[in-house]
Amino acid sequence: MNENTTTHAGPMASAILAMQAGLNISEVKALQVEQSAWEKDEARKAFVADMAAFKVNPPEILKDKTAFKPDGDGGFESYDYATIGNVCEQIIKAAAAHGFSHRWVPSRSPVGGNIEISCELAHRGGHIETTRLDAPAERDPSLTVAQSEQSVRTFLQRYSLLMAFGFAPKDNPDDDGRGGADMPKPADDSVVQGWCIYAKDAKTLEALVEVRKQAATAFSDAGDVR
């Protein structure tokens, strides 16, 4: 090889070859635009193909936690959900095997100040698709402002990732048939268990104090002051 020869790669190499073939700058630029569009379309098709392959044997995402909330009538209502740790654990490794990765980008909506989360789903071929969700920054009186906002972000992260892949959590078959059933009223002694679980889930001392107040009010209203 001549030591004076300069080696080029990428778009520059294509441009030099095209000009050596007699094309002018305008023609070279037009070819580059066509090449870029072709590569993007190929990347999109590879994304779709690998997503279809991933869906042939998708991970099973079970609802792994039960939340209890006072129903305002002295009792409880409950619902099962998949925690963000469980969702990530089931999806990330399986998705990576098919060339997928993700990241969350937090932001605020310009109007209204809602909390926004964008889940960017990237494929090894370069194609990226974004799922964006937003929700009001509602304040939980038992939490600090930062804790309330993080709770909303976690909710949006969990569901934006599920939506990006088109997955939905399944009910846990080992929930003893409870699956979303209402908790008993204070007249039933077993409601104590519900309040104990609710207190255990309190994340701060302020939240625990609030649970105590709610429990005292619920039992008093029910005429049960034992």
Steps between C-alpha positions, in 0.01 A plus 500: 500500500625848413590675828350822364158336459234635738239250623146627557204326659127558527324776304829654391609176332169476315520864391855462366409184309193670355699806391766277348218337304412841357212612724479861611445623857121533461470145371720369782281675761186355345648151519596554863141601585369187328759285679403645839130438436573143390710428811228638730238282332723193531553577870124534550435166330767333715332648810162359397647158415683464833197624694290231333762239590500626860124466521512132403619415852438811713584523871218442747446808715298424811340748736728452799363746757165591654414857599237584760321834518217619726175508304360802686229286656696353787642209309761424239528437132798321356664450163793296374771649281843421358780695666747685281782271618304194392409654163862593426637165617266307271538721193855635481704180471254332262482816285878537485527153347306638201702821476275734699591745775313786662543817702262742668519873436320716761354841418213738577216579263518866390132551576372401843833379633410130489777251568604333175697182438621398155602138460747480211515148361816455292593211271850383407431603140464863606122542488347672807134528598370716784200447729411812697265516799413783737303548821425784742747554781241424767606552859455222756473670840680208665806543273745778429475683167801307367356165611162577345658593167726194502195282556342647185824454302525136606141443388570658161828311457331168568213551259700670224735199490209257491332702224823527299510120472123450496497293819246479783560346845306187587323415824710288732344151517620464861307788655263269693210628296530847648589673168353848540226405745380762746635486851245453783336783693593596858211294636701196394796422730716407201508864388780545753718306258422750228599795715820321605597445135414861415714624791788273398499654152536854641822645362549779754421576863251762378327236290482264798344772716244563225413128488444503877262795471306338217474171689375672817237689300388186313454292813330784684255560217423128495426505874789263564738658751666188637 
